[in-house]
């Protein structure tokens, strides 16, 4: 069985959401599943005394719910406190699209994209691929502003990726649009 989103990363995101959430805020952990990603949002921002950089790098962890964290540790759901984000990043180390982490004053969001290895794409193709979506067709005018290549090189890269079976090209001429297969 092929996992669209790595189980280890999903487990870490859920454990983080439960262990680090603020329980006195009348809000729920939200898990949203889409065709191309899973979003996990936990109410409550970072504990005082820890910066966003420290949290995202795994250098420092301050437990908000020590008892719950100890239960998760004893059950084997977490291995070492403070390594969740680092482990998620490690699981995605070979992935084309990396997970994202957004920290605000009132919530922490982890987005786990569908895992796709980048082994058969050139570095230039990876740049273009990251701008595309599975669900939304994008035209050249929606792609071009975000890359440094000219239109002819971008068109060639897109055609090469279609030949590799990675993307689909729909339409003709100015109506041509692109999406991930």
PDB file of C-alpha atoms in Angstrom:
ATOM      1  CA  UNK A   1       0.000   0.000   0.000  1.00  0.00           C
ATOM      2  CA  UNK A   2       1.294   3.466  -0.921  1.00  0.00           C
ATOM      3  CA  UNK A   3       0.722   6.237   1.611  1.00  0.00           C
ATOM      4  CA  UNK A   4      -0.348   9.528   0.076  1.00  0.00           C
ATOM      5  CA  UNK A   5       0.639  11.316   3.262  1.00  0.00           C
ATOM      6  CA  UNK A   6       3.274   9.521   5.348  1.00  0.00           C
ATOM      7  CA  UNK A   7       1.719   7.998   8.460  1.00  0.00           C
ATOM      8  CA  UNK A   8       4.706   8.964  10.604  1.00  0.00           C
ATOM      9  CA  UNK A   9       4.328  12.642   9.676  1.00  0.00           C
ATOM     10  CA  UNK A  10       0.555  12.574  10.194  1.00  0.00           C
ATOM     11  CA  UNK A  11       0.977  10.889  13.599  1.00  0.00           C
ATOM     12  CA  UNK A  12       3.526  13.533  14.648  1.00  0.00           C
ATOM     13  CA  UNK A  13       1.244  16.386  13.517  1.00  0.00           C
ATOM     14  CA  UNK A  14      -1.713  14.985  15.491  1.00  0.00           C
ATOM     15  CA  UNK A  15       0.432  14.274  18.571  1.00  0.00           C
ATOM     16  CA  UNK A  16       1.831  17.829  18.416  1.00  0.00           C
ATOM     17  CA  UNK A  17      -1.678  19.254  18.117  1.00  0.00           C
ATOM     18  CA  UNK A  18      -2.879  17.319  21.173  1.00  0.00           C
ATOM     19  CA  UNK A  19       0.176  17.715  23.375  1.00  0.00           C
ATOM     20  CA  UNK A  20       0.748  21.410  22.646  1.00  0.00           C
ATOM     21  CA  UNK A  21      -2.801  22.715  22.326  1.00  0.00           C
ATOM     22  CA  UNK A  22      -4.296  25.168  24.785  1.00  0.00           C
ATOM     23  CA  UNK A  23      -7.123  23.330  26.543  1.00  0.00           C
ATOM     24  CA  UNK A  24      -8.682  26.373  28.224  1.00  0.00           C
ATOM     25  CA  UNK A  25      -9.547  27.963  24.858  1.00  0.00           C
ATOM     26  CA  UNK A  26     -13.021  27.029  23.605  1.00  0.00           C
ATOM     27  CA  UNK A  27     -11.796  25.815  20.234  1.00  0.00           C
ATOM     28  CA  UNK A  28     -11.133  22.435  18.643  1.00  0.00           C
ATOM     29  CA  UNK A  29      -8.226  20.877  16.825  1.00  0.00           C
ATOM     30  CA  UNK A  30      -9.120  20.922  13.140  1.00  0.00           C
ATOM     31  CA  UNK A  31      -7.961  18.264  10.714  1.00  0.00           C
ATOM     32  CA  UNK A  32      -8.843  18.996   7.070  1.00  0.00           C
ATOM     33  CA  UNK A  33      -8.142  16.457   4.348  1.00  0.00           C
ATOM     34  CA  UNK A  34      -7.836  17.455   0.700  1.00  0.00           C
ATOM     35  CA  UNK A  35      -6.760  15.591  -2.431  1.00  0.00           C
ATOM     36  CA  UNK A  36      -3.293  17.136  -2.260  1.00  0.00           C
ATOM     37  CA  UNK A  37      -2.702  17.770   1.474  1.00  0.00           C
ATOM     38  CA  UNK A  38      -3.782  17.407   5.089  1.00  0.00           C
ATOM     39  CA  UNK A  39      -3.985  20.463   7.330  1.00  0.00           C
ATOM     40  CA  UNK A  40      -3.803  20.146  11.122  1.00  0.00           C
ATOM     41  CA  UNK A  41      -4.604  23.289  13.123  1.00  0.00           C
ATOM     42  CA  UNK A  42      -4.191  23.397  16.885  1.00  0.00           C
ATOM     43  CA  UNK A  43      -5.622  26.231  18.994  1.00  0.00           C
ATOM     44  CA  UNK A  44      -3.111  28.250  20.980  1.00  0.00           C
ATOM     45  CA  UNK A  45       0.193  29.674  19.857  1.00  0.00           C
ATOM     46  CA  UNK A  46       3.654  28.972  21.187  1.00  0.00           C
ATOM     47  CA  UNK A  47       4.291  28.886  24.923  1.00  0.00           C
ATOM     48  CA  UNK A  48       6.054  31.931  26.328  1.00  0.00           C
ATOM     49  CA  UNK A  49       9.816  31.663  26.251  1.00  0.00           C
ATOM     50  CA  UNK A  50      10.054  29.887  22.879  1.00  0.00           C
ATOM     51  CA  UNK A  51      10.483  31.589  19.517  1.00  0.00           C
ATOM     52  CA  UNK A  52       9.036  30.436  16.218  1.00  0.00           C
ATOM     53  CA  UNK A  53      12.539  29.627  14.942  1.00  0.00           C
ATOM     54  CA  UNK A  54      13.296  27.508  18.016  1.00  0.00           C
ATOM     55  CA  UNK A  55       9.995  25.645  17.610  1.00  0.00           C
ATOM     56  CA  UNK A  56      10.445  25.012  13.887  1.00  0.00           C
ATOM     57  CA  UNK A  57      14.076  23.918  14.233  1.00  0.00           C
ATOM     58  CA  UNK A  58      13.314  21.531  17.097  1.00  0.00           C
ATOM     59  CA  UNK A  59      15.964  23.189  19.280  1.00  0.00           C
ATOM     60  CA  UNK A  60      13.597  23.820  22.164  1.00  0.00           C
ATOM     61  CA  UNK A  61      10.306  22.383  23.356  1.00  0.00           C
ATOM     62  CA  UNK A  62       8.136  23.624  26.189  1.00  0.00           C
ATOM     63  CA  UNK A  63       5.364  21.184  27.073  1.00  0.00           C
ATOM     64  CA  UNK A  64       1.983  22.794  27.619  1.00  0.00           C
ATOM     65  CA  UNK A  65       0.415  19.519  28.750  1.00  0.00           C
ATOM     66  CA  UNK A  66       3.093  17.515  30.586  1.00  0.00           C
ATOM     67  CA  UNK A  67       0.740  14.742  31.769  1.00  0.00           C
ATOM     68  CA  UNK A  68      -0.712  14.181  28.305  1.00  0.00           C
ATOM     69  CA  UNK A  69       2.783  14.252  26.803  1.00  0.00           C
ATOM     70  CA  UNK A  70       3.914  11.580  29.269  1.00  0.00           C
ATOM     71  CA  UNK A  71       0.945   9.368  28.344  1.00  0.00           C
ATOM     72  CA  UNK A  72       1.767   9.734  24.632  1.00  0.00           C
ATOM     73  CA  UNK A  73       5.418   8.916  25.392  1.00  0.00           C
ATOM     74  CA  UNK A  74       4.543   5.787  27.394  1.00  0.00           C
ATOM     75  CA  UNK A  75       2.165   4.580  24.684  1.00  0.00           C
ATOM     76  CA  UNK A  76       4.880   5.035  22.060  1.00  0.00           C
ATOM     77  CA  UNK A  77       3.084   7.754  20.092  1.00  0.00           C
ATOM     78  CA  UNK A  78       6.045  10.094  20.568  1.00  0.00           C
ATOM     79  CA  UNK A  79       9.676   9.058  21.013  1.00  0.00           C
ATOM     80  CA  UNK A  80      11.406  12.132  22.381  1.00  0.00           C
ATOM     81  CA  UNK A  81       9.793  15.409  23.367  1.00  0.00           C
ATOM     82  CA  UNK A  82      10.559  18.328  21.084  1.00  0.00           C
ATOM     83  CA  UNK A  83      11.374  16.310  17.950  1.00  0.00           C
ATOM     84  CA  UNK A  84       7.980  16.302  16.197  1.00  0.00           C
ATOM     85  CA  UNK A  85       8.661  19.063  13.674  1.00  0.00           C
ATOM     86  CA  UNK A  86      12.161  17.726  13.003  1.00  0.00           C
ATOM     87  CA  UNK A  87      10.769  14.223  12.392  1.00  0.00           C
ATOM     88  CA  UNK A  88       8.094  15.547  10.010  1.00  0.00           C
ATOM     89  CA  UNK A  89      10.808  17.353   8.044  1.00  0.00           C
ATOM     90  CA  UNK A  90      12.937  14.176   7.962  1.00  0.00           C
ATOM     91  CA  UNK A  91      10.046  12.084   6.604  1.00  0.00           C
ATOM     92  CA  UNK A  92       9.677  14.607   3.768  1.00  0.00           C
ATOM     93  CA  UNK A  93      13.423  15.031   3.120  1.00  0.00           C
ATOM     94  CA  UNK A  94      13.196  13.376  -0.326  1.00  0.00           C
ATOM     95  CA  UNK A  95       9.778  14.817  -1.194  1.00  0.00           C
ATOM     96  CA  UNK A  96       9.218  17.301  -3.983  1.00  0.00           C
ATOM     97  CA  UNK A  97       6.836  19.466  -1.958  1.00  0.00           C
ATOM     98  CA  UNK A  98       7.776  19.989   1.679  1.00  0.00           C
ATOM     99  CA  UNK A  99       5.401  20.398   4.638  1.00  0.00           C
ATOM    100  CA  UNK A 100       4.682  23.904   5.844  1.00  0.00           C
ATOM    101  CA  UNK A 101       4.304  25.258   9.353  1.00  0.00           C
ATOM    102  CA  UNK A 102       2.479  28.442  10.272  1.00  0.00           C
ATOM    103  CA  UNK A 103       2.655  29.813  13.778  1.00  0.00           C
ATOM    104  CA  UNK A 104       0.389  32.635  14.906  1.00  0.00           C
ATOM    105  CA  UNK A 105      -0.537  34.053  18.277  1.00  0.00           C
ATOM    106  CA  UNK A 106      -3.659  31.886  18.482  1.00  0.00           C
ATOM    107  CA  UNK A 107      -2.933  28.751  16.445  1.00  0.00           C
ATOM    108  CA  UNK A 108      -0.322  26.475  14.944  1.00  0.00           C
ATOM    109  CA  UNK A 109      -0.991  24.989  11.499  1.00  0.00           C
ATOM    110  CA  UNK A 110       0.893  22.080   9.937  1.00  0.00           C
ATOM    111  CA  UNK A 111       0.267  21.298   6.260  1.00  0.00           C
ATOM    112  CA  UNK A 112       1.345  17.843   5.069  1.00  0.00           C
ATOM    113  CA  UNK A 113       1.339  17.626   1.259  1.00  0.00           C
ATOM    114  CA  UNK A 114       0.835  14.419  -0.678  1.00  0.00           C
ATOM    115  CA  UNK A 115       4.225  12.735  -0.744  1.00  0.00           C
ATOM    116  CA  UNK A 116       5.837  12.671  -4.150  1.00  0.00           C
ATOM    117  CA  UNK A 117       9.476  11.874  -4.773  1.00  0.00           C
ATOM    118  CA  UNK A 118      11.351  14.157  -7.092  1.00  0.00           C
ATOM    119  CA  UNK A 119      13.777  11.610  -8.489  1.00  0.00           C
ATOM    120  CA  UNK A 120      12.894  11.886 -12.187  1.00  0.00           C
ATOM    121  CA  UNK A 121      12.619  15.696 -12.443  1.00  0.00           C
ATOM    122  CA  UNK A 122      15.432  18.113 -13.237  1.00  0.00           C
ATOM    123  CA  UNK A 123      16.048  21.021 -10.864  1.00  0.00           C
ATOM    124  CA  UNK A 124      14.369  23.422 -13.333  1.00  0.00           C
ATOM    125  CA  UNK A 125      11.344  21.103 -13.662  1.00  0.00           C
ATOM    126  CA  UNK A 126      11.028  20.985  -9.861  1.00  0.00           C
ATOM    127  CA  UNK A 127      10.785  24.789  -9.773  1.00  0.00           C
ATOM    128  CA  UNK A 128       7.845  24.730 -12.217  1.00  0.00           C
ATOM    129  CA  UNK A 129       6.227  21.653 -10.651  1.00  0.00           C
ATOM    130  CA  UNK A 130       5.998  23.304  -7.218  1.00  0.00           C
ATOM    131  CA  UNK A 131       3.773  26.015  -8.712  1.00  0.00           C
ATOM    132  CA  UNK A 132       1.224  23.554 -10.085  1.00  0.00           C
ATOM    133  CA  UNK A 133      -1.786  21.975  -8.397  1.00  0.00           C
ATOM    134  CA  UNK A 134      -3.674  18.679  -8.719  1.00  0.00           C
ATOM    135  CA  UNK A 135      -7.071  20.288  -8.519  1.00  0.00           C
ATOM    136  CA  UNK A 136      -6.639  23.607 -10.234  1.00  0.00           C
ATOM    137  CA  UNK A 137      -5.629  24.175 -13.830  1.00  0.00           C
ATOM    138  CA  UNK A 138      -3.066  26.980 -14.216  1.00  0.00           C
ATOM    139  CA  UNK A 139      -2.264  28.987 -17.324  1.00  0.00           C
ATOM    140  CA  UNK A 140       1.185  30.175 -18.362  1.00  0.00           C
ATOM    141  CA  UNK A 141       0.293  33.678 -17.133  1.00  0.00           C
ATOM    142  CA  UNK A 142      -0.372  32.215 -13.654  1.00  0.00           C
ATOM    143  CA  UNK A 143       2.970  30.357 -13.646  1.00  0.00           C
ATOM    144  CA  UNK A 144       5.391  32.779 -15.340  1.00  0.00           C
ATOM    145  CA  UNK A 145       5.466  35.569 -12.699  1.00  0.00           C
ATOM    146  CA  UNK A 146       6.818  33.150 -10.082  1.00  0.00           C
ATOM    147  CA  UNK A 147       9.793  31.747 -11.999  1.00  0.00           C
ATOM    148  CA  UNK A 148      12.901  33.239 -13.529  1.00  0.00           C
ATOM    149  CA  UNK A 149      12.748  31.272 -16.802  1.00  0.00           C
ATOM    150  CA  UNK A 150      11.479  32.690 -20.063  1.00  0.00           C
ATOM    151  CA  UNK A 151       8.190  31.553 -21.573  1.00  0.00           C
ATOM    152  CA  UNK A 152       9.806  29.273 -24.161  1.00  0.00           C
ATOM    153  CA  UNK A 153      11.942  27.456 -21.561  1.00  0.00           C
ATOM    154  CA  UNK A 154       8.949  27.114 -19.235  1.00  0.00           C
ATOM    155  CA  UNK A 155       6.833  25.708 -22.087  1.00  0.00           C
ATOM    156  CA  UNK A 156       9.584  23.186 -22.908  1.00  0.00           C
ATOM    157  CA  UNK A 157       9.862  22.160 -19.248  1.00  0.00           C
ATOM    158  CA  UNK A 158       6.091  21.659 -19.059  1.00  0.00           C
ATOM    159  CA  UNK A 159       6.114  19.534 -22.235  1.00  0.00           C
ATOM    160  CA  UNK A 160       8.998  17.464 -20.860  1.00  0.00           C
ATOM    161  CA  UNK A 161       7.090  16.884 -17.625  1.00  0.00           C
ATOM    162  CA  UNK A 162       4.039  15.811 -19.643  1.00  0.00           C
ATOM    163  CA  UNK A 163       6.250  13.308 -21.514  1.00  0.00           C
ATOM    164  CA  UNK A 164       7.386  11.942 -18.135  1.00  0.00           C
ATOM    165  CA  UNK A 165       3.738  11.507 -17.138  1.00  0.00           C
ATOM    166  CA  UNK A 166       3.977  13.944 -14.236  1.00  0.00           C
ATOM    167  CA  UNK A 167       1.587  16.667 -15.428  1.00  0.00           C
ATOM    168  CA  UNK A 168      -1.393  16.998 -17.744  1.00  0.00           C
ATOM    169  CA  UNK A 169      -1.707  19.689 -20.411  1.00  0.00           C
ATOM    170  CA  UNK A 170      -5.222  20.704 -21.370  1.00  0.00           C
ATOM    171  CA  UNK A 171      -6.408  23.042 -24.098  1.00  0.00           C
ATOM    172  CA  UNK A 172      -4.607  24.714 -27.001  1.00  0.00           C
ATOM    173  CA  UNK A 173      -3.019  28.084 -27.721  1.00  0.00           C
ATOM    174  CA  UNK A 174      -3.802  30.827 -25.211  1.00  0.00           C
ATOM    175  CA  UNK A 175      -6.291  28.479 -23.509  1.00  0.00           C
ATOM    176  CA  UNK A 176      -3.588  25.956 -22.569  1.00  0.00           C
ATOM    177  CA  UNK A 177      -3.567  25.040 -18.877  1.00  0.00           C
ATOM    178  CA  UNK A 178      -1.471  22.744 -16.747  1.00  0.00           C
ATOM    179  CA  UNK A 179      -2.009  20.569 -13.669  1.00  0.00           C
ATOM    180  CA  UNK A 180      -0.334  17.760 -11.752  1.00  0.00           C
ATOM    181  CA  UNK A 181      -1.599  14.310 -12.751  1.00  0.00           C
TER     182      UNK A 181
END
